[in-house]
Short mmCIF file of C-alpha atoms in Angstrom, two decimals:
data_model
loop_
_atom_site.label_atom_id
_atom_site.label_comp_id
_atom_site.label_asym_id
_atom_site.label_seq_id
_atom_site.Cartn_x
_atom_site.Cartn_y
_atom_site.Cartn_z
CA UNK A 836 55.14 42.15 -0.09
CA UNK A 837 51.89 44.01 -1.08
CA UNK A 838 48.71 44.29 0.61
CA UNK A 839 45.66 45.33 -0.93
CA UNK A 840 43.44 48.08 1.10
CA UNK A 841 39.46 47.41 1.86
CA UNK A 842 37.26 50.06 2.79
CA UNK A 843 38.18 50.57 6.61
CA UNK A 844 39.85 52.62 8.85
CA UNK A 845 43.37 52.23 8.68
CA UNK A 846 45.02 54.20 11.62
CA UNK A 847 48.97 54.89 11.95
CA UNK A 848 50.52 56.11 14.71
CA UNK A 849 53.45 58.07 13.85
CA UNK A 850 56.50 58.02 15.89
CA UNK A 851 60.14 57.63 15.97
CA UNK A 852 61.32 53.52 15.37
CA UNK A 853 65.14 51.80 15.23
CA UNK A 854 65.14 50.22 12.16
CA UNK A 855 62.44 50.27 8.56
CA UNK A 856 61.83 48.34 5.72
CA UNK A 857 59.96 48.38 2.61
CA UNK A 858 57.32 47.38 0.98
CA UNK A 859 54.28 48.30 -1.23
CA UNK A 860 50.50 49.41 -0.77
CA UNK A 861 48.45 49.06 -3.77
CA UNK A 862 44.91 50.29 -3.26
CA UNK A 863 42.07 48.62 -4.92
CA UNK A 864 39.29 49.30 -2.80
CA UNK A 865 36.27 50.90 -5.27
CA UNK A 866 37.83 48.29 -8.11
CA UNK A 867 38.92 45.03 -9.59
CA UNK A 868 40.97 43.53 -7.13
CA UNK A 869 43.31 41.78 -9.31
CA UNK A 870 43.75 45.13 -10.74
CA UNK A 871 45.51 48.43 -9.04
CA UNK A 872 45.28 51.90 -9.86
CA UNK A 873 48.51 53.41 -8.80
CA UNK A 874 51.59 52.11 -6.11
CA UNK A 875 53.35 53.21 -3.76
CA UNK A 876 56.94 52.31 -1.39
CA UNK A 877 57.56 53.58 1.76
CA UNK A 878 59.53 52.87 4.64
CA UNK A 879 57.91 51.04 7.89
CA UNK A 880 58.27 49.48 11.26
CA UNK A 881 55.33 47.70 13.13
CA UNK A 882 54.98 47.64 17.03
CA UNK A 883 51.76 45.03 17.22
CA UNK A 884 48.52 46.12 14.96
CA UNK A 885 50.23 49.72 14.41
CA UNK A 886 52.39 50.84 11.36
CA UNK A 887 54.81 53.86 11.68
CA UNK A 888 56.11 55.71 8.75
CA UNK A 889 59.84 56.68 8.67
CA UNK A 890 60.73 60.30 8.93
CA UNK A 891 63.60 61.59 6.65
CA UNK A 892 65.13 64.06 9.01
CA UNK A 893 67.20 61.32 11.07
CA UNK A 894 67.19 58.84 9.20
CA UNK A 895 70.51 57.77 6.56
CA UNK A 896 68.28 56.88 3.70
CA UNK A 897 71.58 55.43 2.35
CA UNK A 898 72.35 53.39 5.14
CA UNK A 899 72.85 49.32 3.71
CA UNK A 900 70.98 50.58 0.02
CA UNK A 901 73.19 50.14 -2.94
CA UNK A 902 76.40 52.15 -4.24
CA UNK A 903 79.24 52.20 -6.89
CA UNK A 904 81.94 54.24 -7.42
CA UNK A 905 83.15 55.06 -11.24
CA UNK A 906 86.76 56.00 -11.51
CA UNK A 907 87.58 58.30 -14.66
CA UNK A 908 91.56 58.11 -13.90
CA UNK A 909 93.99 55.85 -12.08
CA UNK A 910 92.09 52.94 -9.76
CA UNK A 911 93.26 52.62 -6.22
CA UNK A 912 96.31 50.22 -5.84
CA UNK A 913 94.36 48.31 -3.33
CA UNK A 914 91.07 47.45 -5.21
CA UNK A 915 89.01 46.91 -2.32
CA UNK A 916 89.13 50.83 -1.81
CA UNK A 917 87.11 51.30 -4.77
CA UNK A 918 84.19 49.07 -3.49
CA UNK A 919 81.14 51.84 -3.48
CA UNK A 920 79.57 49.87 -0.77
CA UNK A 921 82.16 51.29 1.53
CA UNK A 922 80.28 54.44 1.53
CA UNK A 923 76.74 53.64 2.93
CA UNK A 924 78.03 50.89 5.57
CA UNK A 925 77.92 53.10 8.43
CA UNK A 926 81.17 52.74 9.33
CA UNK A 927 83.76 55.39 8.90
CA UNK A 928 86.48 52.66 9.53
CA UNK A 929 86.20 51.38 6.00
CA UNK A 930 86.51 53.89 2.85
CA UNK A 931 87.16 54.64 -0.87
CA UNK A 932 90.33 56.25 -2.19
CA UNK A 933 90.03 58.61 -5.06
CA UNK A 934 94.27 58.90 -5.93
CA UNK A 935 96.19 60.07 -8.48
CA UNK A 936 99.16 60.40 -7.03
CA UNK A 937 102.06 59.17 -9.54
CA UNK A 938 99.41 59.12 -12.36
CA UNK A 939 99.04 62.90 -13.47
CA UNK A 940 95.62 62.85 -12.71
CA UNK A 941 94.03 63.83 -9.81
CA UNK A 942 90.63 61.51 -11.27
CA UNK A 943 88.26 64.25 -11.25
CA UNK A 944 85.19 63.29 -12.40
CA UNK A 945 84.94 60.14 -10.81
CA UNK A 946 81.79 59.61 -8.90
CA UNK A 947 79.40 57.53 -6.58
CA UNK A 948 76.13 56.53 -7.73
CA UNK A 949 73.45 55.35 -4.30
CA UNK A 950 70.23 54.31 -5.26
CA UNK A 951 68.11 54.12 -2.41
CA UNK A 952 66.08 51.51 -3.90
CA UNK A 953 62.99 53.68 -3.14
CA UNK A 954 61.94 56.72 -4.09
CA UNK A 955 62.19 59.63 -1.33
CA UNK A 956 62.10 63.38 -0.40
CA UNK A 957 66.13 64.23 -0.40
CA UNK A 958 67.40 67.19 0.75
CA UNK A 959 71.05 67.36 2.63
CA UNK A 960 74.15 64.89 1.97
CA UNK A 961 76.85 64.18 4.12
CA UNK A 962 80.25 63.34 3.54
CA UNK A 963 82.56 61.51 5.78
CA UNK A 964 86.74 61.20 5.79
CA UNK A 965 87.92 58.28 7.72
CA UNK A 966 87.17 57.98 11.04
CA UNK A 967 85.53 61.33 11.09
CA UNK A 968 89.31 62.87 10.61
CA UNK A 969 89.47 66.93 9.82
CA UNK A 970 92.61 66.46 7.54
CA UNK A 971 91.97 69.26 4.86
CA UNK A 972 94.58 67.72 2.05
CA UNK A 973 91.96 64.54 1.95
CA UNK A 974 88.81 66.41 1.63
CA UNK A 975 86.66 66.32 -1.40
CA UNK A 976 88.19 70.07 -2.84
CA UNK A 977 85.32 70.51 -5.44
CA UNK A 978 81.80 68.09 -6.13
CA UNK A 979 78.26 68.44 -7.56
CA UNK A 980 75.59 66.47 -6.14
CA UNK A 981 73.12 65.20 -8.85
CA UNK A 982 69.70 63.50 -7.94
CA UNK A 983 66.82 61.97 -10.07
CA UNK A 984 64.30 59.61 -9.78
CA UNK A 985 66.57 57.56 -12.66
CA UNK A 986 70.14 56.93 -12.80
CA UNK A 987 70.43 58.74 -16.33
CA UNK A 988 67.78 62.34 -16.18
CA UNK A 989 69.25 63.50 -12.97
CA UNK A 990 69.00 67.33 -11.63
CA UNK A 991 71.71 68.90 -10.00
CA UNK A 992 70.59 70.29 -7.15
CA UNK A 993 74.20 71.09 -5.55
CA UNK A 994 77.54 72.43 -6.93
CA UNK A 995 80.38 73.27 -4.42
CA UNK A 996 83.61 74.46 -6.79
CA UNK A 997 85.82 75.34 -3.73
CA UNK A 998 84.71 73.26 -0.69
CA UNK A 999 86.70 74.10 2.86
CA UNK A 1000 85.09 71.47 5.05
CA UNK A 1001 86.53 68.38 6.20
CA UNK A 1002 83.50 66.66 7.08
CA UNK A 1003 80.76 68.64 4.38
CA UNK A 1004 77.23 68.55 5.28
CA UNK A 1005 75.14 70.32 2.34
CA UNK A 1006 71.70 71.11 2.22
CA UNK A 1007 69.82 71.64 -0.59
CA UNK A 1008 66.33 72.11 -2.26
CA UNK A 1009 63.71 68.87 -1.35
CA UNK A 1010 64.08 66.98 -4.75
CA UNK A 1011 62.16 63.54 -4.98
CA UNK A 1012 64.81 61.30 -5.84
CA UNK A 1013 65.92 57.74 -5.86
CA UNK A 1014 69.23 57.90 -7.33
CA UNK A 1015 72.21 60.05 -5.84
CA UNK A 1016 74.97 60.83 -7.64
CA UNK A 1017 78.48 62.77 -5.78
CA UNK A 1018 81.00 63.30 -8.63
CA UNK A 1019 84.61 64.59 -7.20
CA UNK A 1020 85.71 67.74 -9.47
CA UNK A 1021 88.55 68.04 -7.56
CA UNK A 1022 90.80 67.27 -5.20
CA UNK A 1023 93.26 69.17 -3.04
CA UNK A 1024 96.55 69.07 -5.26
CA UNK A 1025 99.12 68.68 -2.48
CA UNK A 1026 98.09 65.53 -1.84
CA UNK A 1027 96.22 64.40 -5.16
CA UNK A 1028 93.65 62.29 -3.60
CA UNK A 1029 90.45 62.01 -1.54
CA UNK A 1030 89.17 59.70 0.90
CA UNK A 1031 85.76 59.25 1.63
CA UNK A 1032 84.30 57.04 3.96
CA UNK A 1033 80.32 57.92 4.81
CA UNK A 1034 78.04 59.27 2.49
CA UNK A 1035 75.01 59.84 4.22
CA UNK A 1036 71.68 61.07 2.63
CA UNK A 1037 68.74 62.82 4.57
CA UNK A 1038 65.30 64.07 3.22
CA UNK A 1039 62.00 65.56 4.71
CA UNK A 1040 59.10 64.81 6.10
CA UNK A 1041 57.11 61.21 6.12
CA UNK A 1042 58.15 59.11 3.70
CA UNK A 1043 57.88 58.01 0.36
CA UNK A 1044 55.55 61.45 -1.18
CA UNK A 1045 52.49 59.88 -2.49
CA UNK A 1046 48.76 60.33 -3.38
CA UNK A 1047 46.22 58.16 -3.87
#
């Protein structure tokens, strides 16, 4: 919804909520009200007459946004495991298979696009096995993390050519973003396949980065 600013004193208290949502100010206050100078999205919560801004630190940006996974090898038997919406459910119960077990290829390249469906201050990505498991032959061996404000100029801000972790949590340069991208460069070859089940994105400070 949108909401268009007069000249008075808006105050916002600033502290930590359960759940956000979205929505746009425009500001016309010194002009044509049908008219707006500039927009922007953030994420909210309201607790009476008070609005509180989301903080990136805690918060799973990722958490029930939008995701796809794009396979450049074999699919997963089972097609459900390729459903990219797996990844941002928060719930490490359900997951996607990267396999290429029987195929020859081990599928790198493939990779999950999330757009947050707001633009926001990223800077640290999570990735989850199944049930927070620390098998090593399913972790993701090898992946660049790639973010951009589009789904096409993206920046890589992360590239991990021989990852050890189970469970990695990356940090990285604060990049504003609304598109994530994780492509898989390799997997570990004694098992030929990945499975990830979480990936979680974090960012900085209040949210969205704005100026009007």
């Amino acid at each position: 919804m949108k909401h268009t600013l007069s000249p008075v004193l808006i105050s916002l208290l600033l502290f930590s909520v359960s759940s956000y949502a979205q929505f746009s100010i425009v500001d016309s206050t010194f002009n044509d009200t049908t008219k707006a100078d500039r927009q922007l999205s953030f994420s909210y919560a309201t607790n009476g007459t008070k609005l509180t801004l989301a903080r990136g630190e805690t918060e799973n940006l990722a958490k029930g946004k939008k995701a796809y996974a794009v396979y450049t090898g074999a699919w997963p038997i089972d097609s459900s495991r390729a459903n990219g919406s797996r990844v941002i459910d928060d719930n490490t119960s359900t997951w996607i298979i990267i396999d290429g077990r029987g195929t020859g290829r081990d599928n790198s390249g493939t990779y999950i696009m999330i757009d947050l469906q707001s633009i926001r201050l990223v800077n640290r990505v999570v990735i989850k096995q199944p049930f927070e498991q620390a098998n090593p032959l399913l972790r993701v061996r090898a992946y660049t993390i790639e973010a951009g404000t589009d789904s096409v100029t993206m920046t890589r801000v992360l590239q991990q050519p021989n990852n050890l972790a189970t469970n990695p949590d990356t940090t990285f340069d604060v990049i504003a973003a609304r598109f994530v991208k994780i492509s898989v460069d390799a997997v570990d070859p004694a098992s030929n396949q990945t499975a990830i089940a979480e990936i979680r994105v974090f960012g900085t400070g209040y949210l969205s980065e704005g100026a009007y």
